[in-house]
């Protein structure tokens, strides 16, 4: 039986800044933090551009948060990553550098920075343990995003070493859920296949197009599970090493497509477009460290996808 790690940093009564609250992860964090007894701070992009150092410093000095979740990022699926390298590298480097440094200057007691499982080498041994970092070349389609996320996690480690700041970083696996991006140019595979299967069902198309070969394997975590893990770790984890957050099992893109078709009620077939990239062949995280702290996810893939499809029907379709 596992023992739950102690609550080293209770959020009760604290001022907690969620950077990136309009995103899928930030939105899930707001829902999850509503159950805590803390004051949540947010700021809209029109008021504060996190890529502008002086603005970020001024905002932190004025609002004085005690804890910070860094969920702000320029994100997207494989196509967006591959075709907008400058934005993915520049935006994410600046967001990490500005927010982490300003948090330190303003005396923030605890900061949690979100990375991504694409920080690990393209051909890392599976499942990927935290120690796999920088052990080999990155996946070319998302190397830009990965380099920025590696810089962010190292910044947290550096502020901890040099200044004793209680800054931690986590690396979530592929996420999905309410608030996802369904625009096919920017979306990840789950929302893309939900939107495509739904459209095909309505129009009576015989086939849905799937990018690549369908053989890559991905691990998917519902964003509400992620938000629960983030609050858990904010309160209970305080180490230099970044920590993986995942479901613990993966599926092939082909299997994912079949499951989504079933949920959406699309009864046609699939057509594979081999001119589109597969990306990494597999990305399964080793979640042994997270489990040893006493946290487990609770939303199985089918249930999570049903929830994501419902959200799509109510908000996007
Ligand atoms: O979700 P996805 O874009 O991200 O693609 P990655 C996962 C797999 O699904 C790839 C395939 O093999 C895609 O080729 N796929 C099939 C599709 N059909 C589609 C489709 O219609 N749309 C999309 N988007 N994919 C991202 C990174 O990589 O993962 C990010 O680029 C981030 O930086 C994120 O780390 C978690 O898993 O390949």
Coordinates of C-alpha atoms and ligand atoms in Angstrom, one line a residue:
X1 CA 0.0 0.0 0.0
X2 CA 1.4 3.4 -0.9
X3 CA 1.6 6.2 1.6
X4 CA 0.6 9.7 0.5
X5 CA 3.4 12.3 0.6
X6 CA 2.9 15.0 3.4
X7 CA 1.3 18.4 2.6
X8 CA 4.4 20.5 2.7
X9 CA 2.8 23.6 1.2
X10 CA -1.0 23.8 1.8
X11 CA -2.7 26.2 -0.6
X12 CA -5.3 27.3 2.1
X13 CA -5.5 31.0 2.4
X14 CA -2.9 31.7 -0.3
X15 CA -2.9 33.9 -3.4
X16 CA -2.5 31.6 -6.3
X17 CA -1.7 32.9 -9.8
X18 CA -2.7 30.6 -12.7
X19 CA -0.7 31.9 -15.7
X20 CA -2.5 30.7 -18.9
X21 CA -6.0 30.4 -17.4
X22 CA -7.7 30.7 -20.9
X23 CA -6.0 27.5 -22.1
X24 CA -7.2 23.9 -21.6
X25 CA -4.9 23.2 -18.7
X26 CA -5.4 26.6 -17.1
X27 CA -9.2 26.2 -17.3
X28 CA -9.0 22.8 -15.7
X29 CA -6.8 24.3 -12.9
X30 CA -9.5 27.0 -12.2
X31 CA -12.2 24.2 -11.9
X32 CA -9.9 22.2 -9.6
X33 CA -8.8 25.2 -7.5
X34 CA -12.4 26.2 -6.9
X35 CA -12.5 23.3 -4.4
X36 CA -9.5 24.7 -2.5
X37 CA -9.7 27.5 0.1
X38 CA -7.3 29.8 -1.8
X39 CA -7.6 33.1 -3.7
X40 CA -7.1 32.6 -7.4
X41 CA -5.5 35.3 -9.5
X42 CA -5.7 35.5 -13.3
X43 CA -4.9 38.1 -16.0
X44 CA -6.0 38.3 -19.6
X45 CA -3.5 38.4 -22.4
X46 CA -4.8 41.8 -23.5
X47 CA -3.7 43.1 -20.1
X48 CA -0.4 41.2 -19.7
X49 CA 1.7 39.8 -22.5
X50 CA 3.9 37.2 -20.7
X51 CA 6.6 37.7 -23.4
X52 CA 7.3 41.2 -22.2
X53 CA 9.7 41.2 -19.3
X54 CA 9.0 44.6 -17.8
X55 CA 5.3 44.1 -18.0
X56 CA 5.6 40.7 -16.2
X57 CA 7.8 42.2 -13.5
X58 CA 5.4 45.0 -12.9
X59 CA 2.4 42.7 -12.7
X60 CA 4.2 40.4 -10.1
X61 CA 5.2 43.4 -8.0
X62 CA 1.7 44.8 -8.0
X63 CA -0.2 41.5 -7.4
X64 CA 2.2 39.6 -5.2
X65 CA 1.0 36.0 -5.7
X66 CA 2.3 33.4 -3.2
X67 CA 2.1 30.4 -5.5
X68 CA 2.2 30.2 -9.3
X69 CA 1.2 27.6 -11.8
X70 CA 2.9 28.3 -15.1
X71 CA 0.3 26.8 -17.5
X72 CA 0.8 29.6 -20.1
X73 CA 2.4 28.4 -23.4
X74 CA 2.2 28.6 -27.2
X75 CA 1.0 25.0 -27.9
X76 CA -0.3 22.9 -30.7
X77 CA -0.3 19.5 -32.3
X78 CA 2.3 18.0 -34.6
X79 CA 1.5 20.3 -37.6
X80 CA 1.6 23.5 -35.7
X81 CA 4.8 22.5 -34.0
X82 CA 6.4 21.6 -37.3
X83 CA 5.4 24.7 -39.2
X84 CA 5.7 27.4 -36.6
X85 CA 9.1 26.7 -35.1
X86 CA 10.0 30.3 -34.3
X87 CA 6.8 31.0 -32.3
X88 CA 7.1 27.7 -30.4
X89 CA 10.7 28.4 -29.4
X90 CA 10.6 32.1 -28.9
X91 CA 7.3 32.5 -27.1
X92 CA 7.9 29.6 -24.8
X93 CA 11.4 30.6 -23.9
X94 CA 10.3 34.1 -23.0
X95 CA 7.2 33.0 -21.0
X96 CA 9.4 30.6 -19.0
X97 CA 12.2 33.1 -18.4
X98 CA 10.0 36.1 -17.6
X99 CA 7.6 34.3 -15.3
X100 CA 10.1 32.3 -13.4
X101 CA 12.5 35.3 -12.9
X102 CA 9.7 37.7 -11.9
X103 CA 8.3 35.1 -9.5
X104 CA 11.7 34.9 -7.8
X105 CA 12.1 38.7 -7.7
X106 CA 8.6 39.1 -6.2
X107 CA 9.3 36.5 -3.5
X108 CA 6.8 33.8 -4.7
X109 CA 7.0 31.0 -2.2
X110 CA 6.2 28.1 -4.6
X111 CA 6.1 27.8 -8.4
X112 CA 5.1 24.9 -10.6
X113 CA 6.2 24.9 -14.2
X114 CA 4.6 22.7 -16.9
X115 CA 6.7 21.0 -19.5
X116 CA 5.8 18.2 -21.9
X117 CA 6.7 14.6 -22.6
X118 CA 8.3 15.8 -25.8
X119 CA 11.3 16.9 -23.8
X120 CA 12.6 13.3 -24.0
X121 CA 14.7 11.9 -26.8
X122 CA 12.7 10.6 -29.8
X123 CA 13.9 7.1 -29.3
X124 CA 14.1 7.0 -25.5
X125 CA 13.6 3.6 -23.8
X126 CA 9.9 3.1 -23.0
X127 CA 8.4 3.9 -20.6
X128 CA 10.4 7.1 -20.3
X129 CA 11.8 7.8 -16.8
X130 CA 12.8 11.3 -15.7
X131 CA 16.4 10.3 -16.2
X132 CA 16.0 9.9 -19.9
X133 CA 16.3 13.7 -20.4
X134 CA 19.0 14.8 -22.8
X135 CA 20.1 11.2 -23.5
X136 CA 19.7 11.5 -27.3
X137 CA 18.4 13.6 -30.2
X138 CA 14.9 15.1 -30.0
X139 CA 11.9 14.4 -32.3
X140 CA 12.4 16.8 -35.2
X141 CA 8.7 17.9 -35.5
X142 CA 8.6 19.3 -32.0
X143 CA 12.3 20.0 -31.1
X144 CA 11.6 23.7 -30.9
X145 CA 8.9 23.4 -28.3
X146 CA 11.0 20.7 -26.5
X147 CA 14.1 22.9 -26.3
X148 CA 12.1 25.8 -24.7
X149 CA 10.4 23.4 -22.2
X150 CA 13.8 21.9 -21.3
X151 CA 15.1 25.5 -20.7
X152 CA 12.1 26.1 -18.5
X153 CA 12.6 23.0 -16.3
X154 CA 16.3 23.8 -16.0
X155 CA 15.5 27.3 -15.0
X156 CA 13.4 26.0 -12.1
X157 CA 16.3 23.7 -11.1
X158 CA 18.8 26.6 -11.4
X159 CA 16.7 29.0 -9.2
X160 CA 16.3 26.2 -6.6
X161 CA 20.1 25.6 -6.6
X162 CA 21.3 29.1 -6.6
X163 CA 18.7 30.8 -4.5
X164 CA 16.9 28.0 -2.7
X165 CA 13.6 28.9 -4.5
X166 CA 10.9 26.2 -4.1
X167 CA 10.3 26.0 -7.8
X168 CA 9.3 22.6 -9.3
X169 CA 8.6 21.3 -12.8
X170 CA 6.4 18.5 -14.2
X171 CA 6.2 16.9 -17.6
X172 CA 2.6 15.8 -18.5
X173 CA 1.9 13.3 -21.2
X174 CA -0.5 14.1 -24.2
X175 CA -3.6 15.8 -22.8
X176 CA -7.2 16.1 -23.9
X177 CA -10.5 17.3 -22.5
X178 CA -12.8 20.3 -22.2
X179 CA -11.4 23.5 -23.6
X180 CA -9.2 21.7 -26.2
X181 CA -8.5 23.3 -29.6
X182 CA -10.6 21.8 -32.4
X183 CA -9.1 23.9 -35.3
X184 CA -7.4 21.2 -37.4
X185 CA -4.4 23.4 -38.2
X186 CA -3.5 23.7 -34.5
X187 CA -5.1 20.7 -32.8
X188 CA -3.7 17.6 -31.3
X189 CA -4.9 14.2 -32.4
X190 CA -7.8 13.7 -30.0
X191 CA -9.8 16.9 -30.8
X192 CA -8.8 16.5 -34.5
X193 CA -10.3 13.0 -34.7
X194 CA -13.4 14.0 -32.7
X195 CA -14.1 16.9 -35.1
X196 CA -13.4 14.9 -38.2
X197 CA -15.5 11.9 -37.2
X198 CA -18.3 14.1 -36.1
X199 CA -18.2 16.0 -39.4
X200 CA -18.1 12.7 -41.4
X201 CA -21.1 11.4 -39.5
X202 CA -23.2 14.5 -40.3
X203 CA -22.2 14.7 -43.9
X204 CA -22.3 10.9 -44.6
X205 CA -18.7 10.8 -45.7
X206 CA -17.4 7.2 -46.1
X207 CA -13.9 7.8 -44.7
X208 CA -12.1 9.9 -42.1
X209 CA -8.5 10.9 -42.9
X210 CA -5.8 10.1 -40.4
X211 CA -2.4 11.6 -40.6
X212 CA 0.6 9.3 -40.9
X213 CA 0.5 5.6 -40.6
X214 CA -1.6 5.2 -37.5
X215 CA 1.1 3.0 -35.8
X216 CA 2.6 5.6 -33.4
X217 CA 1.6 5.0 -29.8
X218 CA 0.5 7.8 -27.5
X219 CA -0.5 8.0 -23.8
X220 CA -3.5 10.2 -23.1
X221 CA -4.4 11.9 -19.8
X222 CA -7.7 13.8 -19.2
X223 CA -7.0 17.4 -18.3
X224 CA -9.1 17.2 -15.1
X225 CA -6.8 14.4 -13.9
X226 CA -3.8 16.6 -14.7
X227 CA -5.2 19.5 -12.8
X228 CA -5.7 17.2 -9.8
X229 CA -2.1 16.1 -10.0
X230 CA -0.9 19.7 -10.3
X231 CA -2.6 20.7 -7.1
X232 CA -1.3 17.5 -5.4
X233 CA 2.3 18.2 -6.4
X234 CA 2.1 22.0 -5.7
X235 CA 1.3 21.0 -2.1
X236 CA 3.4 17.9 -1.7
X237 CA 6.4 17.8 -4.1
X238 CA 9.6 19.8 -3.5
X239 CA 12.6 18.4 -5.4
X240 CA 15.0 19.6 -8.1
X241 CA 14.1 16.8 -10.5
X242 CA 11.2 17.3 -12.9
X243 CA 8.4 14.7 -12.5
X244 CA 6.4 12.8 -15.0
X245 CA 2.5 12.9 -15.0
X246 CA 0.8 10.3 -17.1
X247 CA -1.9 7.6 -17.2
X248 CA 0.5 4.7 -17.3
X249 CA -0.7 3.0 -20.5
X250 CA -0.8 4.0 -24.2
X251 CA -2.7 3.1 -27.4
X252 CA -1.9 3.3 -31.1
X253 CA -3.4 6.1 -33.1
X254 CA -5.4 3.4 -35.0
X255 CA -6.9 2.2 -31.8
X256 CA -7.6 5.7 -30.7
X257 CA -9.4 6.4 -34.0
X258 CA -11.6 3.3 -33.6
X259 CA -12.6 4.3 -30.1
X260 CA -13.4 7.9 -31.1
X261 CA -15.5 6.6 -34.1
X262 CA -17.5 4.4 -31.7
X263 CA -18.1 7.2 -29.2
X264 CA -19.1 9.7 -32.0
X265 CA -21.2 7.1 -33.8
X266 CA -19.2 7.3 -37.1
X267 CA -19.5 3.9 -38.8
X268 CA -17.3 4.5 -41.9
X269 CA -13.7 3.7 -42.4
X270 CA -10.3 5.4 -42.2
X271 CA -7.8 6.6 -44.8
X272 CA -4.2 7.0 -43.9
X273 CA -2.3 10.0 -45.3
X274 CA 1.4 8.9 -45.3
X275 CA 2.5 12.4 -46.5
X276 CA 1.8 13.7 -43.0
X277 CA 4.3 13.1 -40.2
X278 CA 4.0 10.3 -37.6
X279 CA 6.2 12.2 -35.1
X280 CA 7.7 10.1 -32.3
X281 CA 7.0 6.4 -32.6
X282 CA 6.1 6.1 -28.9
X283 CA 5.8 8.4 -25.9
X284 CA 4.8 6.5 -22.8
X285 CA 5.9 8.1 -19.5
X286 CA 7.3 6.1 -16.5
X287 CA 5.0 7.3 -13.7
X288 CA 6.6 5.3 -10.9
X289 CA 7.8 8.4 -9.0
X290 CA 4.4 10.0 -9.1
X291 CA 2.7 6.9 -7.9
X292 CA 5.2 6.5 -5.0
X293 CA 4.0 10.0 -3.8
X294 CA 0.5 8.6 -3.6
X295 CA -1.3 10.1 -6.7
X296 CA -3.2 8.2 -9.3
X297 CA -5.4 9.3 -12.2
X298 CA -9.1 8.4 -12.2
X299 CA -10.6 9.1 -15.6
X300 CA -10.2 6.1 -18.0
X301 CA -9.7 6.9 -21.7
X302 CA -13.2 5.9 -22.9
X303 CA -14.9 7.9 -20.2
X304 CA -12.6 10.9 -20.8
X305 CA -13.3 10.8 -24.5
X306 CA -17.0 10.7 -24.0
X307 CA -16.7 13.8 -21.8
X308 CA -14.5 15.6 -24.4
X309 CA -17.1 14.8 -27.1
X310 CA -19.9 16.1 -25.0
X311 CA -17.9 19.3 -24.4
X312 CA -17.3 19.6 -28.2
X313 CA -21.1 19.1 -28.9
X314 CA -22.1 21.8 -26.4
X315 CA -19.4 24.3 -27.1
X316 CA -17.9 23.9 -30.6
X317 CA -20.1 21.8 -33.0
Ligands
LIG1 O1 -1.5 14.9 -31.1 P1 -0.4 15.1 -32.0 O2 -0.5 16.3 -33.0 O3 1.0 15.3 -31.3 O4 -0.2 13.8 -33.0 P2 2.4 14.5 -31.0 C1 -0.2 12.5 -32.4 C2 -0.2 11.5 -33.5 O5 -1.5 11.5 -34.1 C3 0.8 11.7 -34.7 C4 -1.3 11.5 -35.6 O6 1.4 10.5 -35.1 C5 -0.1 12.3 -35.8 O7 0.4 12.1 -37.1 N1 -2.5 12.1 -36.2 C6 -3.4 11.4 -37.0 C7 -3.0 13.3 -36.1 N2 -4.4 12.2 -37.5 C8 -4.1 13.4 -36.9 C9 -4.8 14.7 -37.0 O8 -5.8 14.9 -37.7 N3 -4.3 15.7 -36.3 C10 -3.2 15.6 -35.5 N4 -2.7 16.6 -34.8 N5 -2.5 14.4 -35.4 C11 2.8 16.9 -29.9 C12 3.9 17.8 -29.9 O9 3.3 15.7 -30.6 O10 2.5 16.4 -28.6 C13 3.7 18.9 -29.0 O11 4.1 18.3 -31.3 C14 3.3 18.4 -27.6 O12 4.9 19.6 -28.9 C15 2.2 17.4 -27.7 O13 4.4 17.9 -26.9 C16 1.9 16.8 -26.4 O14 2.2 13.6 -29.8 O15 2.9 13.9 -32.1

